[in-house]
XYZ file of C-alpha atoms in Angstrom:
358
model
C 0.028 -0.108 -0.183
C 1.139 4.146 -1.004
C 1.086 5.850 2.070
C 0.897 9.644 1.207
C 3.971 11.079 2.167
C 3.584 12.926 5.103
C 3.391 16.954 4.592
C 5.792 19.666 6.032
C 5.181 22.442 8.504
C 7.253 24.414 7.348
C 7.424 24.709 3.664
C 5.598 28.105 1.313
C 4.527 27.574 -2.185
C 3.973 30.942 -3.662
C 2.077 30.807 -7.088
C 4.028 33.844 -9.123
C 2.691 36.170 -11.317
C 3.967 35.964 -14.904
C 4.970 39.795 -15.869
C 8.433 40.210 -14.669
C 8.031 44.010 -12.075
C 5.440 42.276 -10.587
C 7.195 38.964 -9.881
C 9.615 41.260 -7.668
C 7.829 43.187 -6.510
C 6.384 40.201 -5.409
C 9.911 40.090 -3.188
C 8.482 41.993 -0.820
C 6.025 39.349 0.202
C 9.051 36.531 -0.031
C 10.384 38.777 2.350
C 8.157 38.595 4.862
C 7.515 35.708 4.675
C 11.114 34.472 5.564
C 11.073 37.882 8.251
C 7.917 35.492 9.789
C 9.248 32.320 9.196
C 12.752 31.792 9.142
C 13.058 28.026 9.222
C 10.337 28.385 6.119
C 11.704 26.713 2.413
C 9.673 29.149 0.659
C 9.885 27.687 -3.804
C 7.826 29.901 -6.514
C 6.399 28.554 -9.176
C 6.136 31.093 -12.635
C 6.034 30.678 -15.759
C 9.605 29.851 -16.971
C 10.728 33.485 -18.861
C 10.069 34.175 -14.448
C 12.644 32.181 -13.327
C 15.800 33.601 -13.846
C 14.261 36.617 -11.964
C 13.218 33.912 -8.743
C 16.798 32.700 -8.417
C 18.481 36.752 -7.845
C 15.739 36.551 -4.115
C 17.628 34.862 -1.530
C 14.287 34.680 0.472
C 13.486 31.522 -2.238
C 15.024 27.774 -1.818
C 13.310 26.879 -5.288
C 11.743 27.866 -8.549
C 10.476 26.129 -10.749
C 8.157 26.017 -14.219
C 4.746 26.662 -15.062
C 4.733 23.541 -17.562
C 2.136 25.538 -19.363
C 2.204 29.276 -21.004
C 0.510 32.317 -19.669
C -3.927 32.589 -20.237
C -3.535 29.008 -20.668
C -6.589 27.090 -19.284
C -5.088 23.333 -19.023
C -7.212 22.349 -16.622
C -6.186 19.145 -16.665
C -2.115 19.718 -17.184
C -2.931 21.974 -14.246
C -3.973 19.294 -12.005
C -1.525 17.587 -12.526
C 1.117 19.903 -11.951
C -0.815 20.428 -8.956
C -0.520 16.778 -8.219
C 3.122 16.339 -8.381
C 3.226 19.171 -5.810
C 1.065 17.364 -3.001
C 2.488 16.247 0.226
C 4.923 19.171 0.249
C 4.028 22.137 1.062
C 1.618 23.097 4.772
C 0.871 27.334 2.600
C -0.159 28.548 -0.660
C -0.157 32.359 -1.769
C -1.671 32.708 -4.910
C -0.677 36.300 -5.849
C -2.590 36.467 -9.420
C -6.547 36.588 -9.245
C -7.343 34.834 -11.902
C -9.571 31.329 -10.829
C -6.838 29.010 -12.562
C -3.906 30.038 -10.579
C -6.225 28.859 -7.900
C -6.538 25.070 -8.815
C -2.820 24.143 -8.877
C -2.917 24.321 -4.510
C -6.037 23.322 -4.684
C -5.051 20.148 -6.434
C -1.983 19.714 -4.596
C -3.952 19.130 -1.068
C -2.215 21.917 0.833
C -3.981 22.746 4.363
C -4.522 26.136 3.591
C -4.490 28.726 0.638
C -3.987 32.400 0.632
C -5.126 34.456 -1.394
C -7.382 37.439 -2.664
C -11.530 36.479 -3.532
C -10.643 37.940 -7.561
C -12.625 35.122 -9.888
C -14.818 34.181 -6.891
C -11.936 31.181 -6.048
C -14.295 30.370 -2.429
C -13.057 26.551 -2.148
C -10.180 27.186 -4.145
C -8.512 29.532 -1.485
C -9.351 28.720 2.143
C -8.092 31.538 3.418
C -9.267 35.014 1.712
C -7.340 37.586 2.761
C -10.169 41.572 2.365
C -8.059 44.005 0.357
C -9.372 47.358 0.683
C -11.070 48.873 -2.551
C -7.938 51.844 -2.081
C -5.992 49.444 -1.892
C -5.919 47.430 -5.327
C -3.524 48.809 -7.823
C -0.810 49.794 -5.538
C 1.020 45.925 -6.681
C 3.774 45.978 -4.122
C 1.730 46.687 -1.211
C -0.378 43.789 -1.622
C 1.654 41.409 -2.733
C 3.337 42.292 1.139
C -0.419 42.083 2.744
C -1.598 38.686 1.811
C 1.440 38.109 5.244
C 0.934 40.884 6.866
C -1.855 43.291 6.176
C -0.604 46.227 8.609
C 1.359 48.080 5.360
C -1.777 48.856 4.010
C -1.639 51.426 6.272
C 2.076 52.091 7.368
C 3.586 52.859 4.073
C 6.628 52.349 5.453
C 6.261 48.747 6.092
C 6.282 46.913 3.367
C 10.014 45.711 2.132
C 11.487 46.640 -0.106
C 12.621 43.997 -3.128
C 16.456 43.403 -3.779
C 18.123 41.539 -6.533
C 21.036 39.171 -5.659
C 24.082 40.084 -8.654
C 26.554 37.694 -9.852
C 29.984 39.095 -9.470
C 31.541 36.560 -11.682
C 28.910 36.851 -14.726
C 28.633 40.190 -14.324
C 32.806 40.622 -15.318
C 32.409 38.158 -17.896
C 29.612 40.191 -19.304
C 31.682 43.786 -18.875
C 34.256 41.623 -21.245
C 32.218 40.561 -23.412
C 30.807 43.948 -24.079
C 33.742 46.322 -23.217
C 32.035 47.491 -21.077
C 33.061 49.559 -17.777
C 31.057 49.278 -14.334
C 29.697 53.006 -13.627
C 30.735 53.783 -17.434
C 27.283 53.402 -19.021
C 24.159 54.337 -19.158
C 21.487 51.935 -19.533
C 18.107 52.969 -22.336
C 14.947 50.392 -21.502
C 12.753 51.150 -24.754
C 10.476 48.570 -24.882
C 7.477 47.921 -22.252
C 5.803 44.440 -22.621
C 2.372 45.303 -21.722
C 1.275 47.360 -24.639
C 2.465 50.950 -26.793
C 1.216 53.105 -24.259
C 4.133 51.993 -21.930
C 6.224 52.922 -24.122
C 8.125 56.170 -24.232
C 9.118 57.549 -28.397
C 11.995 56.396 -29.371
C 13.106 60.230 -30.482
C 12.866 61.538 -26.738
C 15.188 57.860 -26.165
C 17.599 59.107 -28.910
C 17.901 62.520 -27.383
C 19.201 61.442 -23.992
C 21.435 58.555 -25.044
C 22.522 61.551 -27.439
C 23.761 63.829 -24.591
C 24.897 60.692 -22.542
C 27.526 59.868 -25.559
C 28.421 64.270 -25.562
C 29.600 64.062 -22.180
C 31.389 60.708 -22.959
C 29.454 57.991 -21.244
C 28.761 54.796 -23.689
C 24.987 54.355 -23.964
C 23.044 50.267 -23.903
C 20.420 49.780 -25.119
C 18.615 46.455 -23.262
C 14.913 44.812 -23.274
C 14.043 41.636 -25.561
C 13.664 40.811 -29.153
C 10.442 42.150 -29.647
C 12.072 45.711 -28.037
C 14.679 45.406 -31.093
C 12.367 47.408 -33.086
C 12.520 50.680 -30.861
C 15.985 49.757 -30.240
C 16.739 50.232 -33.981
C 14.395 53.600 -34.474
C 16.470 55.315 -30.885
C 19.323 53.628 -33.340
C 19.595 55.648 -36.571
C 18.935 58.702 -34.142
C 21.950 57.998 -31.728
C 24.658 54.998 -33.840
C 27.013 55.312 -31.412
C 24.693 53.571 -29.075
C 25.119 49.247 -28.292
C 22.131 47.212 -29.267
C 21.730 44.919 -26.799
C 17.962 44.102 -27.390
C 17.834 40.123 -28.169
C 21.078 39.465 -26.633
C 20.449 38.970 -23.201
C 19.004 36.685 -20.961
C 17.279 37.709 -17.403
C 20.070 37.009 -15.800
C 22.174 38.619 -16.958
C 20.054 42.061 -17.620
C 19.980 41.711 -13.714
C 23.429 42.394 -13.707
C 24.854 44.628 -16.633
C 21.722 47.112 -15.332
C 23.436 46.748 -11.995
C 26.990 47.866 -13.563
C 25.327 51.050 -15.123
C 25.917 54.816 -14.370
C 22.281 54.916 -13.951
C 18.918 53.688 -16.242
C 16.049 54.928 -18.136
C 13.165 53.033 -18.391
C 9.459 52.789 -19.194
C 7.225 51.747 -17.381
C 8.459 48.222 -17.189
C 9.599 44.706 -15.710
C 12.905 46.391 -16.237
C 12.116 49.702 -14.293
C 12.365 47.462 -11.383
C 14.865 45.538 -11.555
C 16.860 48.225 -11.973
C 15.129 49.249 -8.625
C 15.581 46.218 -6.929
C 19.457 46.396 -7.552
C 20.269 49.457 -6.299
C 20.720 52.187 -9.466
C 20.097 55.330 -10.093
C 17.596 54.859 -11.954
C 13.967 57.442 -13.595
C 11.522 55.994 -14.802
C 9.404 57.308 -17.365
C 4.938 56.598 -17.102
C 2.351 57.109 -19.438
C -1.074 55.449 -19.113
C 0.468 53.831 -15.693
C 0.617 55.017 -12.192
C 3.895 55.971 -10.916
C 1.514 55.802 -7.262
C 0.547 52.766 -7.888
C 3.684 50.210 -9.040
C 6.810 53.016 -8.643
C 9.810 51.713 -8.650
C 11.245 51.268 -5.086
C 14.772 51.695 -4.344
C 16.002 55.288 -2.476
C 17.575 55.992 -6.433
C 14.770 56.284 -8.616
C 13.020 59.115 -9.485
C 9.265 58.598 -11.167
C 8.135 61.678 -14.613
C 4.960 61.905 -15.696
C 2.291 64.659 -17.479
C -0.327 63.898 -15.454
C -2.560 65.061 -17.918
C -6.459 64.976 -17.220
C -6.400 61.666 -19.889
C -3.702 60.283 -17.533
C -2.991 57.601 -16.379
C -6.292 55.179 -18.353
C -4.514 52.626 -17.756
C -4.930 51.184 -21.365
C -2.390 48.860 -23.666
C -3.137 51.221 -26.260
C -4.540 55.343 -26.439
C -7.724 55.068 -26.214
C -7.514 59.193 -27.509
C -4.928 58.497 -30.612
C -2.282 60.473 -29.583
C -0.333 59.080 -26.744
C 0.063 63.039 -25.316
C 1.052 61.551 -22.308
C 4.190 60.453 -23.645
C 4.019 62.504 -26.927
C 4.706 65.605 -25.097
C 6.830 64.140 -22.144
C 10.689 65.649 -23.148
C 14.012 64.359 -22.245
C 14.508 67.979 -20.756
C 12.623 66.395 -17.783
C 14.574 63.405 -17.343
C 17.539 64.792 -17.597
C 16.482 67.254 -15.571
C 15.865 64.494 -12.219
C 19.024 62.697 -13.981
C 21.227 65.642 -13.552
C 20.294 66.073 -9.803
C 22.116 62.949 -9.155
C 24.566 62.573 -11.503
C 25.095 65.855 -13.446
C 23.913 65.087 -16.717
C 22.378 68.301 -17.957
C 19.294 68.145 -21.203
C 20.714 69.419 -24.103
C 19.908 73.504 -23.203
C 22.386 72.870 -20.837
C 19.663 73.738 -18.570
C 18.318 72.034 -14.740
C 14.453 71.960 -13.889
C 12.278 71.188 -10.337
C 10.921 67.824 -11.173
C 7.824 66.379 -9.509
C 8.844 64.159 -7.286
C 5.683 62.806 -6.884
C 5.380 59.532 -6.205
C 9.282 58.914 -6.109
C 10.267 57.413 -2.730
């Protein structure tokens, strides 16, 4: 007779989010759990493309690849995957709001299954955490609040993400691309969510040219999907080094960590830059820096805060994208000059609205 293995009373399974930026912000929860129960092992399951980020989180024992893609239902495969985890965990935290995400720990028969109600997940979750309406869009706080709801009333309790850097890999990458630590700026022109989060290529090119004239090398980073935007930037600023589509996520982490500074759209790479402590300016258009700011002492955000933004849309519903088109490079360069002494093309600096900055 085959006996079901005894469940360990301490170990924790996290059903992680699919977006890179959300995964970085989820580290606030992992840190809280490790602080509360230091003897518990934390495993995180997520799509394969996020595993490299999880592996750089010291709180996590193991990153487990989900055997199905983001958005795929595949209940039989989810059931099989869940059953493969049976007997290994005492608690599960479900970060995505979907019904199918909560199905995995249910199939694994994990005794305590914690999350927000979202898609009416009664039964699948047996510990529903209340989510105040005013907090729903504050991603990092909602994650940490699954273990400590006091963060909703006290933002000082938020535990900022802090990713580990591999110095050996970093040194190898610097030599491979002919870069010097602290000698280059990294620009990230992409945003997976959609074009309403992407600052125009000509604006990125203007920032790149300012760095180049100051003797600072500029690299462009992102996935293969960002190569078209990078090509547009390189057409205007030919001296940039285009690394889009040439690096895996762990390489991106190590290269960002060695950069002089970073300029990025509201994207996963923005949050990675904040999590390795590099000075970073985040550019916000259709989304709000009040909800998902980069969490770092050396992070700034810029936005025009037009009446039509933030709209939260993937594509500008009005067709003009004024929230980003009219956000001039001088605004970003002014934010950089406060920390790094980099001036705009006019040689002047201006006061930047720091609302939403850390």
